[in-house]
Short mmCIF file of C-alpha atoms in Angstrom, two decimals:
data_model
loop_
_atom_site.label_atom_id
_atom_site.label_comp_id
_atom_site.label_asym_id
_atom_site.label_seq_id
_atom_site.Cartn_x
_atom_site.Cartn_y
_atom_site.Cartn_z
CA UNK A 1 -20.46 112.32 33.49
CA UNK A 2 -18.42 110.54 36.17
CA UNK A 3 -19.85 107.50 37.92
CA UNK A 4 -18.94 106.03 41.33
CA UNK A 5 -16.83 103.43 39.47
CA UNK A 6 -14.83 105.97 37.59
CA UNK A 7 -14.46 108.07 40.76
CA UNK A 8 -13.17 104.99 42.56
CA UNK A 9 -10.57 104.53 39.88
CA UNK A 10 -9.42 108.13 40.22
CA UNK A 11 -9.35 108.00 44.02
CA UNK A 12 -7.24 104.68 44.02
CA UNK A 13 -4.79 106.32 41.65
CA UNK A 14 -4.37 109.02 44.29
CA UNK A 15 -3.60 106.52 47.02
CA UNK A 16 -7.07 106.43 48.45
CA UNK A 17 -9.25 103.35 48.85
CA UNK A 18 -12.88 104.45 49.38
CA UNK A 19 -15.69 101.96 49.76
CA UNK A 20 -18.64 102.00 47.33
CA UNK A 21 -20.83 103.76 49.91
CA UNK A 22 -18.09 106.34 50.58
CA UNK A 23 -17.88 107.04 46.85
CA UNK A 24 -21.66 107.45 46.59
CA UNK A 25 -21.60 109.83 49.61
CA UNK A 26 -18.80 111.89 47.88
CA UNK A 27 -20.86 112.12 44.68
CA UNK A 28 -24.11 112.99 46.59
CA UNK A 29 -22.29 115.89 48.33
CA UNK A 30 -21.70 117.71 45.02
CA UNK A 31 -24.31 116.19 42.69
CA UNK A 32 -26.13 119.35 42.07
CA UNK A 33 -28.79 117.82 39.69
CA UNK A 34 -29.10 114.65 41.86
CA UNK A 35 -28.73 112.33 38.81
CA UNK A 36 -26.37 109.92 40.70
CA UNK A 37 -23.26 110.94 38.71
CA UNK A 38 -21.32 114.14 38.56
CA UNK A 39 -20.05 116.25 35.77
CA UNK A 40 -16.45 117.61 35.61
CA UNK A 41 -17.17 120.88 37.43
CA UNK A 42 -18.92 119.00 40.26
CA UNK A 43 -15.95 116.67 40.31
CA UNK A 44 -13.55 119.62 40.63
CA UNK A 45 -15.58 121.00 43.58
CA UNK A 46 -15.48 117.61 45.26
CA UNK A 47 -11.73 117.26 44.91
CA UNK A 48 -11.05 120.77 46.03
CA UNK A 49 -13.02 120.01 49.22
CA UNK A 50 -11.23 116.71 49.62
CA UNK A 51 -7.78 118.22 49.23
CA UNK A 52 -8.57 120.96 51.62
CA UNK A 53 -9.67 118.47 54.21
CA UNK A 54 -6.44 116.44 53.67
CA UNK A 55 -4.23 119.54 53.90
CA UNK A 56 -5.85 120.51 57.16
CA UNK A 57 -5.42 117.07 58.68
CA UNK A 58 -1.71 117.10 57.71
CA UNK A 59 -1.20 120.54 59.15
CA UNK A 60 -2.76 119.49 62.44
CA UNK A 61 -0.56 116.39 62.62
CA UNK A 62 2.56 118.53 62.13
CA UNK A 63 1.65 120.96 64.86
#
């Protein structure tokens, strides 16, 4: 299981600086069993969405 604290550590290592509430929102988006933390497959889903959003934003800026 991955908690908001652990997620924050991962996000900061990727150059992000999310607030505690942003981390909780990110977990809530993919927390299929609503237990307040995410398992690894849920984490991968969340990161795939986040990376897709980031790529789109960069593509828009380049255009």
